[in-house]
mmCIF file of C-alpha atoms in Angstrom:
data_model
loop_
_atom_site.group_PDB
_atom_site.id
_atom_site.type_symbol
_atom_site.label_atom_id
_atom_site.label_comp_id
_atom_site.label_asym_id
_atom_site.label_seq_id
_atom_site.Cartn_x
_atom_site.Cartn_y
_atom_site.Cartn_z
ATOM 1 C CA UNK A 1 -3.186 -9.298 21.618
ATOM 2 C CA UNK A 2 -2.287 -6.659 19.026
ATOM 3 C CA UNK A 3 -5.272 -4.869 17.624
ATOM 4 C CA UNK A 4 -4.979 -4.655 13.752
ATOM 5 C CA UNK A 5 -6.473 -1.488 12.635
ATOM 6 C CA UNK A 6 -5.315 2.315 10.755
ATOM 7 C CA UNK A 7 -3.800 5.371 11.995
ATOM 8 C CA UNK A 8 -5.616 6.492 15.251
ATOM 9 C CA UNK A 9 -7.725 9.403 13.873
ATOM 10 C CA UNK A 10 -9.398 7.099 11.181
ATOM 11 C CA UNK A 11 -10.584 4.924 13.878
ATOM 12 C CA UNK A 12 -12.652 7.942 15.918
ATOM 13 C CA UNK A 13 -14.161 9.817 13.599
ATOM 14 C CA UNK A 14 10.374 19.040 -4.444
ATOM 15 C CA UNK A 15 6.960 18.176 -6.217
ATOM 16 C CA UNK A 16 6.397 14.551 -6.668
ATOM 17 C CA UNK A 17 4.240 15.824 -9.721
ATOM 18 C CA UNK A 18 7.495 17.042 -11.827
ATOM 19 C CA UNK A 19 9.332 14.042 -10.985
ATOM 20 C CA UNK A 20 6.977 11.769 -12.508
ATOM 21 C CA UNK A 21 6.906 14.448 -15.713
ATOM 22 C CA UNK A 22 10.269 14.012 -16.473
ATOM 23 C CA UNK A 23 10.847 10.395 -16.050
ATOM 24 C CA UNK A 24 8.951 8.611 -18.891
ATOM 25 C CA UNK A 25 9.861 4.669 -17.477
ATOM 26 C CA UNK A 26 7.343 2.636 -18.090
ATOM 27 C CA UNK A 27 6.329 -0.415 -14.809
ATOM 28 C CA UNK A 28 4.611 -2.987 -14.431
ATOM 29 C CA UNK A 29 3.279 -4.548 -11.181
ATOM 30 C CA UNK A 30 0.825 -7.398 -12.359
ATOM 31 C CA UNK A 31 -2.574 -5.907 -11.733
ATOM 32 C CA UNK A 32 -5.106 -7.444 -13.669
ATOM 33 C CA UNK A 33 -7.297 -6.207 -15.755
ATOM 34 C CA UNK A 34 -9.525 -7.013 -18.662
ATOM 35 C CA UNK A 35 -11.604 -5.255 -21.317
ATOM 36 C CA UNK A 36 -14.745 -6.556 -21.086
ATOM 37 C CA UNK A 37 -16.626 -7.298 -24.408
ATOM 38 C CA UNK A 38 -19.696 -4.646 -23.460
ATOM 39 C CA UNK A 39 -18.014 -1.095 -24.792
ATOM 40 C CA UNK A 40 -16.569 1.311 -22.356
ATOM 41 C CA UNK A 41 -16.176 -1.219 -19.716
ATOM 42 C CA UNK A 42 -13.587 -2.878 -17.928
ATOM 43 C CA UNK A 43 -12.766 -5.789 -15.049
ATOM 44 C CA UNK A 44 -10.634 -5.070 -13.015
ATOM 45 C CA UNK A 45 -9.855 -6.773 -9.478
ATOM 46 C CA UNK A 46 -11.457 -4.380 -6.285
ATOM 47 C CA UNK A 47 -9.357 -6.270 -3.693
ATOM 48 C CA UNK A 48 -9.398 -9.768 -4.502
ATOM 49 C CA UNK A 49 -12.754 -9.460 -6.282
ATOM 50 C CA UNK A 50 -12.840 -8.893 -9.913
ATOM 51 C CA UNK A 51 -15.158 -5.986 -10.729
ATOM 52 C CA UNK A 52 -17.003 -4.484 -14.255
ATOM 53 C CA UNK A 53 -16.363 -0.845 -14.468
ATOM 54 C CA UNK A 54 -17.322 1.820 -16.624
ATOM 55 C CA UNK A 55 -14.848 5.252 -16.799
ATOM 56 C CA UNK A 56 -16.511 6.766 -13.964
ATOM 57 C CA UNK A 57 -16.833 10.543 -14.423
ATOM 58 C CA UNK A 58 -17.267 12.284 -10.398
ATOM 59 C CA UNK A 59 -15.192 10.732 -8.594
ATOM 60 C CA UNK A 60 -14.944 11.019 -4.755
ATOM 61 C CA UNK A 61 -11.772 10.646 -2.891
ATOM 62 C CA UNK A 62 -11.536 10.241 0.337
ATOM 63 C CA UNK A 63 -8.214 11.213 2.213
ATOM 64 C CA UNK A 64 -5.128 12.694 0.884
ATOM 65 C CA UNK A 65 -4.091 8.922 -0.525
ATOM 66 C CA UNK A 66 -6.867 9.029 -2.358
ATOM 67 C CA UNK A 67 -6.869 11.952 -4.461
ATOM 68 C CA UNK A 68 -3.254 11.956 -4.820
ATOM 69 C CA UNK A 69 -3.594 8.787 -6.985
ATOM 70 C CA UNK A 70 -6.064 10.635 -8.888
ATOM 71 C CA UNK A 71 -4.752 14.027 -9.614
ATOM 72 C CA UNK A 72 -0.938 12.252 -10.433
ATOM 73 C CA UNK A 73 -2.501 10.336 -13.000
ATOM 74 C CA UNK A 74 -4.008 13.375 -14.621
ATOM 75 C CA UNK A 75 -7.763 12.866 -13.452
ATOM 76 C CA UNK A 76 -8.587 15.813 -12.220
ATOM 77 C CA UNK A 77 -11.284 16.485 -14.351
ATOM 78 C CA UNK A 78 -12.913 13.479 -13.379
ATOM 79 C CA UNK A 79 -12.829 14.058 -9.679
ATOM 80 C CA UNK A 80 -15.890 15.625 -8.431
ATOM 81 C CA UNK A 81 -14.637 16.190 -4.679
ATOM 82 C CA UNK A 82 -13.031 14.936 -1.864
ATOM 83 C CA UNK A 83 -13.232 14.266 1.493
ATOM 84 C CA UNK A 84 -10.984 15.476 4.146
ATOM 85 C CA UNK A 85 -11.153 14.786 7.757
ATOM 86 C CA UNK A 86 -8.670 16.392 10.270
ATOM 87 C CA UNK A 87 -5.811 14.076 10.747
ATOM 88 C CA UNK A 88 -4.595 15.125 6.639
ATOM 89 C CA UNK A 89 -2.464 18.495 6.783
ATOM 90 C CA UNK A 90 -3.658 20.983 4.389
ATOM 91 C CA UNK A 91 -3.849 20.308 1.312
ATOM 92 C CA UNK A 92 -2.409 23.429 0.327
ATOM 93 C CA UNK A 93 0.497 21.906 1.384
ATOM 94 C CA UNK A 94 0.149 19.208 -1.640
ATOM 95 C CA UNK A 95 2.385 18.759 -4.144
ATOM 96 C CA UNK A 96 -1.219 18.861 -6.028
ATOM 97 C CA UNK A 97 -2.243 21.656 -3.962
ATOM 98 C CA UNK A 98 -3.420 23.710 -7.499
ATOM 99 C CA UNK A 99 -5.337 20.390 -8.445
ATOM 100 C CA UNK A 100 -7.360 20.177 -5.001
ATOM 101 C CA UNK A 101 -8.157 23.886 -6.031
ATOM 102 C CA UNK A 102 -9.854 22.878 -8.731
ATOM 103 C CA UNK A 103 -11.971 20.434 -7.344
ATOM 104 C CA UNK A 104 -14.944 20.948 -4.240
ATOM 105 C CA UNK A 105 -13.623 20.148 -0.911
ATOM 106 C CA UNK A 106 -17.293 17.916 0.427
ATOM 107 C CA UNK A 107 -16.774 17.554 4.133
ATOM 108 C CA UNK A 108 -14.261 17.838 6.744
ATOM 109 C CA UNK A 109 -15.268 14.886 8.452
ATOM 110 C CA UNK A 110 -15.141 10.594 7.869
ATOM 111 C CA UNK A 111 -16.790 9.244 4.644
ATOM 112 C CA UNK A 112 -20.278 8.408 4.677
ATOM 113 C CA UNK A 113 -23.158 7.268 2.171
ATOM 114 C CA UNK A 114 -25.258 9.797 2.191
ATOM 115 C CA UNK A 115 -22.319 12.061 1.442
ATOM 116 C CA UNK A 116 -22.029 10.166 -1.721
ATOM 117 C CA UNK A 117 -25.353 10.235 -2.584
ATOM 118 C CA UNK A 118 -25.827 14.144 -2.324
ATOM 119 C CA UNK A 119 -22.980 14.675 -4.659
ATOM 120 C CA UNK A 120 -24.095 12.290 -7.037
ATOM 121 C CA UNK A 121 -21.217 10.447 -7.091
ATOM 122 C CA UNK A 122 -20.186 7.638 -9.851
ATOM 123 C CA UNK A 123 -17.008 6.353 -8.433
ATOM 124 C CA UNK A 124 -15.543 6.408 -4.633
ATOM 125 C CA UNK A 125 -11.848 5.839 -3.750
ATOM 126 C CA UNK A 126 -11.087 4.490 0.254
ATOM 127 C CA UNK A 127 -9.536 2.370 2.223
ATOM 128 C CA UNK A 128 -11.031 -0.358 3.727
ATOM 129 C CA UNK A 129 -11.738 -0.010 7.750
ATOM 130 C CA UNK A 130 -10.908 3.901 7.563
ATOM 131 C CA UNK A 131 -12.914 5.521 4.744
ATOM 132 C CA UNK A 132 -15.261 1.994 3.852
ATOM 133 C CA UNK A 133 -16.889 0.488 7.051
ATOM 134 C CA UNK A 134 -19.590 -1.295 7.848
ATOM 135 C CA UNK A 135 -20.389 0.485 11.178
ATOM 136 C CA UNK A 136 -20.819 3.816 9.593
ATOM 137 C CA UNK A 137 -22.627 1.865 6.717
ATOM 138 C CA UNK A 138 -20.693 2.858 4.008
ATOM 139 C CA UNK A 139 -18.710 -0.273 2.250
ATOM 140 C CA UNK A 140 -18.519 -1.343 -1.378
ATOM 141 C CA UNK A 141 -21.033 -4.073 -1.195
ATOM 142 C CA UNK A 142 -24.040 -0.983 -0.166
ATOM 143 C CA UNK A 143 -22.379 1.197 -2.966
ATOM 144 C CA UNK A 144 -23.174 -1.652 -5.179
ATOM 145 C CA UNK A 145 -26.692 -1.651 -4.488
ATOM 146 C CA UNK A 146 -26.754 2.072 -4.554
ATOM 147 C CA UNK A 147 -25.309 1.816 -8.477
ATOM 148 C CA UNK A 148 -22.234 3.900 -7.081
ATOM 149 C CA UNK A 149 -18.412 2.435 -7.791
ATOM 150 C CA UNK A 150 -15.736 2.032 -5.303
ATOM 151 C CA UNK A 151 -12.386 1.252 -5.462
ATOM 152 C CA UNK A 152 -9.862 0.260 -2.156
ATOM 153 C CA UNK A 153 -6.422 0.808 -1.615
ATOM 154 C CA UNK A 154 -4.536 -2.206 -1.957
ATOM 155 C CA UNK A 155 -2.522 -1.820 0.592
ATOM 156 C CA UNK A 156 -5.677 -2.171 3.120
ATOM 157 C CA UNK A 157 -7.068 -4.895 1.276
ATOM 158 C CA UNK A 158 -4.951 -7.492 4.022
ATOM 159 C CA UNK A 159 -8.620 -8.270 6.336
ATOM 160 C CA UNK A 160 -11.088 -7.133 3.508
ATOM 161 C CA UNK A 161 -13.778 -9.895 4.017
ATOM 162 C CA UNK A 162 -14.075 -12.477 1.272
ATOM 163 C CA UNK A 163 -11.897 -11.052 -1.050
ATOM 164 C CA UNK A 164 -8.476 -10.567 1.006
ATOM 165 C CA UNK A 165 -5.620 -9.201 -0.944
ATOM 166 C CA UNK A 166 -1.884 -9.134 0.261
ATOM 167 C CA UNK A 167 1.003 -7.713 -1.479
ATOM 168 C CA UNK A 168 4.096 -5.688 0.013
ATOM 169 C CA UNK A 169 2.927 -1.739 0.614
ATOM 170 C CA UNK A 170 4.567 -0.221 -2.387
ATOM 171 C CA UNK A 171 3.625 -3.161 -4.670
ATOM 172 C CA UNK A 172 -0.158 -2.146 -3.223
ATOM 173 C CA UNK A 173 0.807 1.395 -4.502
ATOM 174 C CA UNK A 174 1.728 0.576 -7.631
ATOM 175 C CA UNK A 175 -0.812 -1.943 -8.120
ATOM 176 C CA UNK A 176 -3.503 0.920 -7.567
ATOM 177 C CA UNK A 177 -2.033 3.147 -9.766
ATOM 178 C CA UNK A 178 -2.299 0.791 -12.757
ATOM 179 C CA UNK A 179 -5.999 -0.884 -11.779
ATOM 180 C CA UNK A 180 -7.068 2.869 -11.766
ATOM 181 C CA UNK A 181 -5.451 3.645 -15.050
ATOM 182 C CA UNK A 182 -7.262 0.633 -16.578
ATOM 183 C CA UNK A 183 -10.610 1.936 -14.959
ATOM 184 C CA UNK A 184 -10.161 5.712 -16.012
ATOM 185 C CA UNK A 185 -8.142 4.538 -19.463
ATOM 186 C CA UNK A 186 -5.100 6.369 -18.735
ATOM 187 C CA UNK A 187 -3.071 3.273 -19.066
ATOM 188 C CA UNK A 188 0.111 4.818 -20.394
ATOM 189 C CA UNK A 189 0.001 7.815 -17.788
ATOM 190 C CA UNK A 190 -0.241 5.117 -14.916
ATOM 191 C CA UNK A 191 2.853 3.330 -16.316
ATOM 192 C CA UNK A 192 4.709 6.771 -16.520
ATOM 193 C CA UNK A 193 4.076 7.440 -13.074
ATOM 194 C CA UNK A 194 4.743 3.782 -11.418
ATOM 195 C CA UNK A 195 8.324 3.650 -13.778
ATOM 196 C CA UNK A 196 9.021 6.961 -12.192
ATOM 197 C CA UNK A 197 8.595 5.946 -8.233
ATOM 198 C CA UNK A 198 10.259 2.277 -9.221
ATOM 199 C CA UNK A 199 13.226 4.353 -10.223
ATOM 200 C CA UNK A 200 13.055 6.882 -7.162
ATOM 201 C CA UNK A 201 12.738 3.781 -4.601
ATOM 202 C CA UNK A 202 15.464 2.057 -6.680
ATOM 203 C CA UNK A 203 17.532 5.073 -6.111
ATOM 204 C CA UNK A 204 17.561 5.055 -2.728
ATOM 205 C CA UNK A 205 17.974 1.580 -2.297
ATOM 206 C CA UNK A 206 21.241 1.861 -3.832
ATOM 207 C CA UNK A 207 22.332 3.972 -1.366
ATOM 208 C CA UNK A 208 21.365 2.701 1.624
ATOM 209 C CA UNK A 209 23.636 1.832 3.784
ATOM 210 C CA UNK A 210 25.279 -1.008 4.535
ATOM 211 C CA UNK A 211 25.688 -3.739 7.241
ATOM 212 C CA UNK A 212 23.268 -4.469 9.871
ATOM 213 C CA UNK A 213 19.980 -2.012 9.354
ATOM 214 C CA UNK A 214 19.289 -0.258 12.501
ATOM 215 C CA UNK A 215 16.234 -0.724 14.107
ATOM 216 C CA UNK A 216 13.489 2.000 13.933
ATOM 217 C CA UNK A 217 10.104 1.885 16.011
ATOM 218 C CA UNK A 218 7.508 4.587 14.335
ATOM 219 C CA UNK A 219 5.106 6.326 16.922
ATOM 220 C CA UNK A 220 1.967 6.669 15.547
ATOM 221 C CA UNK A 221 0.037 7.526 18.759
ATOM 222 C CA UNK A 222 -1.019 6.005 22.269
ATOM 223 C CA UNK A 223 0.041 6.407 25.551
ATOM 224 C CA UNK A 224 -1.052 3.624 27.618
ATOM 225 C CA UNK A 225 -0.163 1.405 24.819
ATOM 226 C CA UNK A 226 1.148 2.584 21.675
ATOM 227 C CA UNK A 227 0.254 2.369 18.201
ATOM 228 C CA UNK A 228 2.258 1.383 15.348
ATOM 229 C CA UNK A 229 3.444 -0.297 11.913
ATOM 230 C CA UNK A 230 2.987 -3.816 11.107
ATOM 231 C CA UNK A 231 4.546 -5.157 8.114
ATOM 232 C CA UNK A 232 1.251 -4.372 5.718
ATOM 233 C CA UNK A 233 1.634 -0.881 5.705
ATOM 234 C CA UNK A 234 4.339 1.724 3.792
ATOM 235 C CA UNK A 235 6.241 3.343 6.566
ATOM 236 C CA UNK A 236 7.489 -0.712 6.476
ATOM 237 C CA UNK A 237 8.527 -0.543 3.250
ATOM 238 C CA UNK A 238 9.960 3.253 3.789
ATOM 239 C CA UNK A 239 12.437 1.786 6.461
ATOM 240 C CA UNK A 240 13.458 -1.020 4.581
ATOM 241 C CA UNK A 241 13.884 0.652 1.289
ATOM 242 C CA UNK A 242 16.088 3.359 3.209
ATOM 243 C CA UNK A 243 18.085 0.384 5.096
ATOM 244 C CA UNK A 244 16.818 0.360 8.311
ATOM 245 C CA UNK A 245 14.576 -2.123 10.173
ATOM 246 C CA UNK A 246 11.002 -1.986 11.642
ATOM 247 C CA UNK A 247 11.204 -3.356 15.158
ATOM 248 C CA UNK A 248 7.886 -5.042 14.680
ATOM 249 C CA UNK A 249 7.945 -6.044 10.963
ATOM 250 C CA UNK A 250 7.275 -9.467 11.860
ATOM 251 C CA UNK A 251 3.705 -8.742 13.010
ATOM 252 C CA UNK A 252 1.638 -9.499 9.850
ATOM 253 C CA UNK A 253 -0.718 -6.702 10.365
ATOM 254 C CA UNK A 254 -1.376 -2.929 9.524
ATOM 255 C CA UNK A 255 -1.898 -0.397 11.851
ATOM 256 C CA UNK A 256 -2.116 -2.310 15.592
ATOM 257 C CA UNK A 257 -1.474 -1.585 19.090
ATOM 258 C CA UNK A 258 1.568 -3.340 20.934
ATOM 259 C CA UNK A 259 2.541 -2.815 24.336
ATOM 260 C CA UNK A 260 5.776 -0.020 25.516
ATOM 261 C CA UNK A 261 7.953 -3.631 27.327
ATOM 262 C CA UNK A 262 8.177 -4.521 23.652
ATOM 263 C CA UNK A 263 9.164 -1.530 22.501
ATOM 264 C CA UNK A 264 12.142 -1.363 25.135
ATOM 265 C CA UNK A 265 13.017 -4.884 24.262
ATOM 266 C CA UNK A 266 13.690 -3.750 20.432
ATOM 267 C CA UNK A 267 15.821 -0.472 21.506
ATOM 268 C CA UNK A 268 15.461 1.615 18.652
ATOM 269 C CA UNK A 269 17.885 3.958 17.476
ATOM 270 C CA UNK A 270 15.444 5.899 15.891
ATOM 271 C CA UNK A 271 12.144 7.056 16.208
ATOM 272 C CA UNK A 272 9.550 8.054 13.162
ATOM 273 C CA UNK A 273 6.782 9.972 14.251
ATOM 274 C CA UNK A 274 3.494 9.960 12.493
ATOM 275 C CA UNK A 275 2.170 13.736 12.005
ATOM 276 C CA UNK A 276 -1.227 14.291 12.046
ATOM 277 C CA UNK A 277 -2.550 17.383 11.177
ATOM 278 C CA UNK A 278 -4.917 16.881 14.510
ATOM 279 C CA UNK A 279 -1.880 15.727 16.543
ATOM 280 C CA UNK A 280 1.010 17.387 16.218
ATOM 281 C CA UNK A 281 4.353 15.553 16.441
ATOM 282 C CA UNK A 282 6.358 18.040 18.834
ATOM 283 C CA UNK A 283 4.039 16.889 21.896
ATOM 284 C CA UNK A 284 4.328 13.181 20.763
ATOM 285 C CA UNK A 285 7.854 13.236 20.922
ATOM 286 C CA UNK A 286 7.257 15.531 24.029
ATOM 287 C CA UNK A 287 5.523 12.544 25.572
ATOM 288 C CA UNK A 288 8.165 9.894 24.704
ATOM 289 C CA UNK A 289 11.026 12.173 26.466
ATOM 290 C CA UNK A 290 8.853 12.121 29.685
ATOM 291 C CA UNK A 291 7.592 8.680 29.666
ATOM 292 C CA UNK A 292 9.132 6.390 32.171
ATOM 293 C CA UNK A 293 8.621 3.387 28.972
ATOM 294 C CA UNK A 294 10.529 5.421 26.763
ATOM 295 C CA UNK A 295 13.246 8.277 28.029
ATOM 296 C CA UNK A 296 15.914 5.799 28.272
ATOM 297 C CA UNK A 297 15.395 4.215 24.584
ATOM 298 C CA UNK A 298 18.627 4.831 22.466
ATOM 299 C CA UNK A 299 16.703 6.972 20.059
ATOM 300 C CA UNK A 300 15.450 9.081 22.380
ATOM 301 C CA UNK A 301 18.371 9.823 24.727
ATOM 302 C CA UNK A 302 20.278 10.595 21.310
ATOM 303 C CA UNK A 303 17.256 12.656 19.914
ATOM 304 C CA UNK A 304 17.033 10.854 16.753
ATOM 305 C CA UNK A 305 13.366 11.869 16.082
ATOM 306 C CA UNK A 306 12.084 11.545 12.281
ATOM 307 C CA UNK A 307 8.718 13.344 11.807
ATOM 308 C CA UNK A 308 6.781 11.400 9.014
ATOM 309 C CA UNK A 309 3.916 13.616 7.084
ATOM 310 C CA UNK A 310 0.781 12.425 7.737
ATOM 311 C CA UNK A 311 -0.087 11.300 3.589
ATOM 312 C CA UNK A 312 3.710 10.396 3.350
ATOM 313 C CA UNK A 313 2.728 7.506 6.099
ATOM 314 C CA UNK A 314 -0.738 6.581 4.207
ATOM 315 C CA UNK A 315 -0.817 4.838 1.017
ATOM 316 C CA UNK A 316 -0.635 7.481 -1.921
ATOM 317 C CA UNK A 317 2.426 8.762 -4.357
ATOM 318 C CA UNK A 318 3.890 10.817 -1.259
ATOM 319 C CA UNK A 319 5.005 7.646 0.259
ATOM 320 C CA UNK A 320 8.060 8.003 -1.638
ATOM 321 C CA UNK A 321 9.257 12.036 -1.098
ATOM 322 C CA UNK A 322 9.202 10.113 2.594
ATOM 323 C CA UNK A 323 11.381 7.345 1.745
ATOM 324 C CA UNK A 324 13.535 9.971 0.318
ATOM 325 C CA UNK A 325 13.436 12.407 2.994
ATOM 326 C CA UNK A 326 13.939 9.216 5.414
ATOM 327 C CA UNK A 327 16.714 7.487 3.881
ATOM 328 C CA UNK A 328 18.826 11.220 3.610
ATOM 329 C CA UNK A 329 18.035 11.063 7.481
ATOM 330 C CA UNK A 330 19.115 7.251 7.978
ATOM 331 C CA UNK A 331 22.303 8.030 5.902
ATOM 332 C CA UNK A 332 23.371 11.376 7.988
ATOM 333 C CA UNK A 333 22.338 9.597 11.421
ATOM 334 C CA UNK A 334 25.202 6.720 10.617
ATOM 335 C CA UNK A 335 27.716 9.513 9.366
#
């Protein structure tokens, strides 16, 4: 049985910014909001859960995901910290990398309560089952209690408990974008920025290529059995957007475990490789070249290896400079 879940890492422990400056298209995706009749506050859905907010003022982000939404909708000011374990690259290597600067790194390690506590935090922004989870006894329902906000990625709102929320990966990402403007009151900045990805993803779509979209399996880790994309999660939607196919996008799940005979059966003719910044992608593609499951796949006897960025795989703005960097792949590989 596949084991749904979130990159491995989470479970043990160009500039997009003048892109979305330039293009002034204002989307829409449907999240809903509404101003609530007390001043200053506002419901808006945390999953599928509607929520009363009030514009929260230290904010604490947790992943690269996280505070990109923040810092590309022009909150810096409002974010206190963040929290970055060791799967995220740098951040130095942001496209917001002089907006993290400006903000206090809190801890290098997973997201916890009393974390949130000790930096007197307003406002938290996680995904569910990585940064929120109830066996490290941090989830929104304790926040609650605690008087502390907290706000999910969409995208990992598929098994949230109760309140369940599905959508396709970049409608999650757009749907965040616009919930948080309504929280922070930035609701023209948040449709700038979603008009300007539409029309980037929109872009490449109308250049992908043609014909029968050739199957891709992405790596994200394991050896005994590996770990990879389900249909809930963007490096689906980066594939399809770019033309190719997902060899398991019919599992309706996020991040789960399948087994290598399945990953034979789907011969891919190319491999993306999830790159953590704990677990480099040379030696995973090192392993599939040696492994008896895997040295005889199409992709990897032609060496059509695609390294993904970690926060390019992860639900955040930099989903789409990998689409783009993807689909420019896709298009030279049939050339």
């Amino acid at each position: 049985m596949p084991i749904t879940g979130f990159p491995r890492f989470a479970r043990r422990s160009t500039a997009l910014g003048s892109a979305l400056a330039a293009a002034l298209l204002l989307g829409g995706c449907g999240a809903e909001a509404e101003p609530d009749a007390e001043a200053g506050k506002v419901t808006v859905d945390r999953c599928g859960e509607p929520v009363q907010y009030t514009t929260p003022e230290r904010a604490v982000a947790y992943e690269g995901g996280s505070a990109d939404k923040l810092f590309s909708l022009g909150l810096t000011d409002r974010v206190h910290g963040y929290v970055m374990p060791p799967a995220n690259p740098p951040v130095e290597e942001s496209p917001w990398a002089s907006e993290y600067a400006k903000v206090k790194m809190l801890s290098d390690d997973l997201l916890n309560k009393e974390l949130v506590v000790a930096a007197k935090s307003d406002f938290v922004v996680a995904g569910w089952n990585s940064g929120f989870k109830d066996e490290r006894g941090i989830t929104p329902e304790i926040l609650d209690r605690l008087g502390i906000q907290s706000f999910m990625h969409t995208e990992s709102c598929f098994n949230y408990p109760k309140y369940p929320e599905k959508v396709t990966p970049f409608e999650a990402l757009y749907t965040d974008l616009e919930r948080l403007g309504k929280i922070f009151k930035v609701e023209d900045r948040a449709g700038e920025v979603v008009g300007a990805l539409k029309k980037r993803v929109a872009a490449v779509e109308e250049k992908a290529p043609k014909g029968d979209p050739p199957p891709v399996f992405l790596y994200d880790s394991g050896t005994d059995r590996p770990f990879t994309a389900g249909n809930q999660v963007p490096p689906n939607d980066i594939i399809k957007s770019a033309g190719g196919r997902n060899v398991f996008d019919g599992l309706d799940q996020r991040w789960t475990q399948v087994n290598w005979e399945a990953v034979a059966e789907a011969e891919p003719e190319a491999v993306i490789v999830l790159d953590y910044g704990d677990q480099p992608a040379q030696k995973k593609i090192d392993f599939l070249r040696k492994s008896p499951h895997t040295k005889e796949l199409p992709a990897v006897r032609k060496n059509n290896f695609f390294v993904l960025d970690y926060n390019e795989g992860i639900s955040g703005p930099r989903n789409i400079d990998g689409l783009e960097k993807f689909a420019r792949y896709l298009r030279d590989l049939g050339n």
